[in-house]
mmCIF file of C-alpha atoms in Angstrom:
data_model
loop_
_atom_site.group_PDB
_atom_site.id
_atom_site.type_symbol
_atom_site.label_atom_id
_atom_site.label_comp_id
_atom_site.label_asym_id
_atom_site.label_seq_id
_atom_site.Cartn_x
_atom_site.Cartn_y
_atom_site.Cartn_z
ATOM 1 C CA UNK A 1044 147.324 74.219 154.322
ATOM 2 C CA UNK A 1045 143.819 74.196 152.914
ATOM 3 C CA UNK A 1046 141.462 76.319 155.069
ATOM 4 C CA UNK A 1047 138.965 74.433 157.204
ATOM 5 C CA UNK A 1048 135.525 75.458 158.367
ATOM 6 C CA UNK A 1049 131.880 75.450 157.393
ATOM 7 C CA UNK A 1050 131.138 76.886 153.919
ATOM 8 C CA UNK A 1051 128.182 78.888 155.287
ATOM 9 C CA UNK A 1052 128.333 80.780 158.579
ATOM 10 C CA UNK A 1053 125.343 82.495 160.225
ATOM 11 C CA UNK A 1054 126.224 84.626 163.260
ATOM 12 C CA UNK A 1055 123.891 84.003 166.206
ATOM 13 C CA UNK A 1056 120.946 86.383 166.472
ATOM 14 C CA UNK A 1057 121.159 87.683 162.887
ATOM 15 C CA UNK A 1058 119.410 86.961 159.592
ATOM 16 C CA UNK A 1059 122.622 87.345 157.609
ATOM 17 C CA UNK A 1060 124.903 84.551 156.488
ATOM 18 C CA UNK A 1061 128.390 84.410 155.008
ATOM 19 C CA UNK A 1062 129.542 81.823 152.488
ATOM 20 C CA UNK A 1063 133.160 80.842 151.992
ATOM 21 C CA UNK A 1064 134.085 80.671 148.298
ATOM 22 C CA UNK A 1065 136.950 78.241 147.792
ATOM 23 C CA UNK A 1066 136.929 75.945 144.751
ATOM 24 C CA UNK A 1067 137.822 72.411 145.864
ATOM 25 C CA UNK A 1068 140.761 72.227 143.440
ATOM 26 C CA UNK A 1069 142.510 75.271 144.978
ATOM 27 C CA UNK A 1070 144.319 75.814 148.275
ATOM 28 C CA UNK A 1071 143.523 79.539 148.524
ATOM 29 C CA UNK A 1072 141.326 81.975 146.690
ATOM 30 C CA UNK A 1073 140.162 85.590 146.494
ATOM 31 C CA UNK A 1074 137.057 87.110 144.933
ATOM 32 C CA UNK A 1075 137.849 89.842 142.410
ATOM 33 C CA UNK A 1076 134.545 90.981 140.869
ATOM 34 C CA UNK A 1077 130.750 90.585 141.054
ATOM 35 C CA UNK A 1078 128.167 91.228 138.349
ATOM 36 C CA UNK A 1079 124.581 92.328 138.862
ATOM 37 C CA UNK A 1080 123.278 88.750 138.532
ATOM 38 C CA UNK A 1081 125.362 87.592 141.480
ATOM 39 C CA UNK A 1082 128.081 85.773 139.530
ATOM 40 C CA UNK A 1083 131.398 85.997 141.372
ATOM 41 C CA UNK A 1084 134.747 86.130 139.568
ATOM 42 C CA UNK A 1085 137.779 85.014 141.528
ATOM 43 C CA UNK A 1086 141.304 83.653 141.326
ATOM 44 C CA UNK A 1087 143.224 81.153 143.379
ATOM 45 C CA UNK A 1088 146.269 78.923 143.398
ATOM 46 C CA UNK A 1089 147.291 75.410 144.357
ATOM 47 C CA UNK A 1090 149.974 74.218 146.760
ATOM 48 C CA UNK A 1091 152.002 72.998 143.777
ATOM 49 C CA UNK A 1092 151.759 76.311 141.844
ATOM 50 C CA UNK A 1093 151.472 79.102 144.463
ATOM 51 C CA UNK A 1094 152.428 81.879 142.021
ATOM 52 C CA UNK A 1095 149.817 80.997 139.397
ATOM 53 C CA UNK A 1096 146.285 82.300 139.990
ATOM 54 C CA UNK A 1097 143.644 80.311 138.149
ATOM 55 C CA UNK A 1098 140.429 82.173 137.332
ATOM 56 C CA UNK A 1099 137.033 80.804 138.340
ATOM 57 C CA UNK A 1100 133.416 81.915 138.391
ATOM 58 C CA UNK A 1101 130.740 80.917 140.900
ATOM 59 C CA UNK A 1102 126.956 81.079 140.803
ATOM 60 C CA UNK A 1103 124.437 79.971 143.417
ATOM 61 C CA UNK A 1104 122.740 77.621 140.933
ATOM 62 C CA UNK A 1105 125.795 76.044 139.253
ATOM 63 C CA UNK A 1106 128.599 76.368 141.798
ATOM 64 C CA UNK A 1107 132.228 76.691 140.649
ATOM 65 C CA UNK A 1108 133.612 76.689 137.145
ATOM 66 C CA UNK A 1109 137.288 77.141 136.309
ATOM 67 C CA UNK A 1110 137.915 79.203 133.161
ATOM 68 C CA UNK A 1111 141.172 77.612 132.047
ATOM 69 C CA UNK A 1112 142.925 80.977 132.354
ATOM 70 C CA UNK A 1113 145.806 81.738 134.727
ATOM 71 C CA UNK A 1114 147.117 85.166 135.733
ATOM 72 C CA UNK A 1115 150.175 85.942 137.827
ATOM 73 C CA UNK A 1116 150.844 89.676 138.085
ATOM 74 C CA UNK A 1117 147.478 91.346 137.631
ATOM 75 C CA UNK A 1118 144.780 92.069 140.221
ATOM 76 C CA UNK A 1119 142.576 93.988 137.774
ATOM 77 C CA UNK A 1120 139.674 92.075 136.258
ATOM 78 C CA UNK A 1121 135.966 92.418 135.616
ATOM 79 C CA UNK A 1122 132.847 90.406 134.756
ATOM 80 C CA UNK A 1123 129.805 91.928 133.083
ATOM 81 C CA UNK A 1124 126.112 90.992 133.164
ATOM 82 C CA UNK A 1125 126.584 88.485 130.317
ATOM 83 C CA UNK A 1126 129.275 86.603 132.222
ATOM 84 C CA UNK A 1127 132.080 87.841 129.963
ATOM 85 C CA UNK A 1128 135.387 88.221 131.801
ATOM 86 C CA UNK A 1129 138.252 90.637 131.173
ATOM 87 C CA UNK A 1130 141.661 91.143 132.753
ATOM 88 C CA UNK A 1131 145.335 90.665 131.931
ATOM 89 C CA UNK A 1132 147.634 87.683 131.443
ATOM 90 C CA UNK A 1133 151.339 87.598 132.140
ATOM 91 C CA UNK A 1134 153.248 87.697 128.864
ATOM 92 C CA UNK A 1135 156.894 87.581 129.908
ATOM 93 C CA UNK A 1136 158.719 89.434 132.720
ATOM 94 C CA UNK A 1137 156.853 92.531 133.942
ATOM 95 C CA UNK A 1138 154.544 92.492 130.882
ATOM 96 C CA UNK A 1139 150.770 92.077 130.947
ATOM 97 C CA UNK A 1140 148.545 91.175 127.992
ATOM 98 C CA UNK A 1141 144.921 92.434 128.172
ATOM 99 C CA UNK A 1142 142.266 89.840 127.299
ATOM 100 C CA UNK A 1143 138.542 89.120 127.110
ATOM 101 C CA UNK A 1144 137.156 85.639 127.880
ATOM 102 C CA UNK A 1145 133.751 84.640 126.473
ATOM 103 C CA UNK A 1146 132.374 81.171 127.280
ATOM 104 C CA UNK A 1147 135.702 79.381 126.826
ATOM 105 C CA UNK A 1148 137.043 81.624 124.070
ATOM 106 C CA UNK A 1149 140.078 83.734 125.043
ATOM 107 C CA UNK A 1150 140.674 86.858 122.920
ATOM 108 C CA UNK A 1151 143.820 88.951 123.366
ATOM 109 C CA UNK A 1152 143.350 92.703 122.947
ATOM 110 C CA UNK A 1153 145.649 95.010 120.952
ATOM 111 C CA UNK A 1154 148.146 97.173 122.779
ATOM 112 C CA UNK A 1155 149.426 94.305 124.855
ATOM 113 C CA UNK A 1156 152.792 94.308 123.118
ATOM 114 C CA UNK A 1157 153.503 97.381 125.267
ATOM 115 C CA UNK A 1158 151.802 95.971 128.369
ATOM 116 C CA UNK A 1159 148.275 96.642 129.509
ATOM 117 C CA UNK A 1160 145.309 95.524 131.597
ATOM 118 C CA UNK A 1161 141.504 95.639 131.621
ATOM 119 C CA UNK A 1162 139.838 96.505 134.927
ATOM 120 C CA UNK A 1163 136.364 97.482 133.653
ATOM 121 C CA UNK A 1164 134.060 95.600 131.279
ATOM 122 C CA UNK A 1165 130.724 97.252 130.509
ATOM 123 C CA UNK A 1166 127.574 95.291 129.685
ATOM 124 C CA UNK A 1167 127.799 96.463 126.050
ATOM 125 C CA UNK A 1168 131.282 94.914 125.704
ATOM 126 C CA UNK A 1169 133.324 98.095 126.077
ATOM 127 C CA UNK A 1170 136.564 97.331 127.955
ATOM 128 C CA UNK A 1171 138.670 99.901 129.796
ATOM 129 C CA UNK A 1172 141.906 100.061 131.753
ATOM 130 C CA UNK A 1173 145.421 101.084 130.773
ATOM 131 C CA UNK A 1174 148.295 100.324 128.426
ATOM 132 C CA UNK A 1175 151.987 101.111 128.787
ATOM 133 C CA UNK A 1176 153.531 103.299 126.110
ATOM 134 C CA UNK A 1177 156.943 101.630 126.341
ATOM 135 C CA UNK A 1178 158.820 98.809 128.013
ATOM 136 C CA UNK A 1179 160.773 99.395 131.193
ATOM 137 C CA UNK A 1180 163.632 97.059 132.111
ATOM 138 C CA UNK A 1181 163.889 98.495 135.628
ATOM 139 C CA UNK A 1182 160.988 99.102 138.028
ATOM 140 C CA UNK A 1183 157.257 98.722 137.435
ATOM 141 C CA UNK A 1184 157.059 101.155 134.537
ATOM 142 C CA UNK A 1185 153.951 102.925 135.851
ATOM 143 C CA UNK A 1186 155.148 106.259 134.462
ATOM 144 C CA UNK A 1187 154.124 104.943 131.043
ATOM 145 C CA UNK A 1188 150.574 103.896 132.031
ATOM 146 C CA UNK A 1189 147.898 105.678 129.999
ATOM 147 C CA UNK A 1190 144.086 105.298 130.176
ATOM 148 C CA UNK A 1191 142.780 103.067 127.379
ATOM 149 C CA UNK A 1192 139.463 101.750 126.080
ATOM 150 C CA UNK A 1193 138.700 98.899 123.702
ATOM 151 C CA UNK A 1194 135.466 98.678 121.698
ATOM 152 C CA UNK A 1195 133.721 95.303 121.177
ATOM 153 C CA UNK A 1196 135.510 95.232 117.785
ATOM 154 C CA UNK A 1197 138.870 95.549 119.626
ATOM 155 C CA UNK A 1198 139.564 99.078 118.375
ATOM 156 C CA UNK A 1199 141.680 100.883 120.964
ATOM 157 C CA UNK A 1200 141.741 104.531 122.071
ATOM 158 C CA UNK A 1201 144.483 105.828 124.356
ATOM 159 C CA UNK A 1202 144.575 109.126 126.271
ATOM 160 C CA UNK A 1203 148.244 109.986 125.879
ATOM 161 C CA UNK A 1204 148.317 113.533 127.262
ATOM 162 C CA UNK A 1205 147.710 113.632 131.008
ATOM 163 C CA UNK A 1206 148.217 116.312 133.669
ATOM 164 C CA UNK A 1207 149.856 113.522 135.661
ATOM 165 C CA UNK A 1208 152.641 110.965 135.595
ATOM 166 C CA UNK A 1209 150.313 108.042 134.843
ATOM 167 C CA UNK A 1210 146.671 107.034 134.921
ATOM 168 C CA UNK A 1211 144.048 104.335 134.335
ATOM 169 C CA UNK A 1212 140.277 104.013 133.803
ATOM 170 C CA UNK A 1213 138.329 103.078 136.944
ATOM 171 C CA UNK A 1214 134.799 103.008 135.520
ATOM 172 C CA UNK A 1215 132.689 103.794 132.444
ATOM 173 C CA UNK A 1216 129.047 104.912 132.420
ATOM 174 C CA UNK A 1217 126.413 104.263 129.696
ATOM 175 C CA UNK A 1218 126.955 107.778 128.297
ATOM 176 C CA UNK A 1219 130.581 107.024 127.445
ATOM 177 C CA UNK A 1220 132.205 108.992 130.257
ATOM 178 C CA UNK A 1221 135.280 107.379 131.786
ATOM 179 C CA UNK A 1222 136.294 107.958 135.393
ATOM 180 C CA UNK A 1223 140.076 108.170 135.624
ATOM 181 C CA UNK A 1224 142.470 107.702 138.510
ATOM 182 C CA UNK A 1225 145.771 109.506 137.971
ATOM 183 C CA UNK A 1226 148.930 110.009 139.974
ATOM 184 C CA UNK A 1227 151.257 113.028 139.910
ATOM 185 C CA UNK A 1228 154.298 112.995 142.191
ATOM 186 C CA UNK A 1229 152.730 112.302 145.623
ATOM 187 C CA UNK A 1230 149.198 113.425 144.668
ATOM 188 C CA UNK A 1231 146.160 111.496 143.451
ATOM 189 C CA UNK A 1232 143.972 113.098 140.785
ATOM 190 C CA UNK A 1233 140.477 112.252 139.548
ATOM 191 C CA UNK A 1234 139.476 113.016 135.965
ATOM 192 C CA UNK A 1235 136.621 112.491 133.509
ATOM 193 C CA UNK A 1236 137.346 111.485 129.914
ATOM 194 C CA UNK A 1237 134.706 111.321 127.196
ATOM 195 C CA UNK A 1238 135.141 108.424 124.789
ATOM 196 C CA UNK A 1239 136.315 109.742 121.443
ATOM 197 C CA UNK A 1240 137.915 112.868 122.909
ATOM 198 C CA UNK A 1241 141.671 113.467 122.960
ATOM 199 C CA UNK A 1242 141.597 115.475 126.166
ATOM 200 C CA UNK A 1243 140.102 115.356 129.644
ATOM 201 C CA UNK A 1244 136.674 116.843 130.303
ATOM 202 C CA UNK A 1245 137.549 117.759 133.895
ATOM 203 C CA UNK A 1246 140.168 117.193 136.574
ATOM 204 C CA UNK A 1247 139.928 117.428 140.371
ATOM 205 C CA UNK A 1248 143.289 117.448 142.138
ATOM 206 C CA UNK A 1249 142.071 118.379 145.621
#
């Protein structure tokens, strides 16, 4: 059922308030990302299509706007200061296609034929996440995940050699350093990768 309740809640005795973000066309919704201007990126589904998450953005001045993009398998997505959105679309069973959405224009990124996703979109248009080096017919195929970056011109760089089973890019700073999350057996590793380099700058496996 569609959630009920006031859209804005202010606990007694406080100056803080909480606003419920649920586009009127959807039965449930989750917020996925927030840019520095306060624009919220989210996804939600309808009662009729519970497995299809439709992307939306919300601003205080304009309210909700649906993007006309639906995702099913991916939780990774990002919105930058210009309101450009990135993430991954389902493209067949267990396959994700990385994309960038700009004011109604959907652009698919290379590398998606092997599966991939964008979880970070910098203000300069640099996208980062992971791609899969091969298809897996059984299981999730995470052992093939490799950190990847896409330039605004859609050129792709992939860090193929890892001291781990798989990895992805968590964040990118203005100097071109990528923060990596990697997984080896039962251990999590953190690494730093410089854009343009073929090897890691540092690794912390504590």
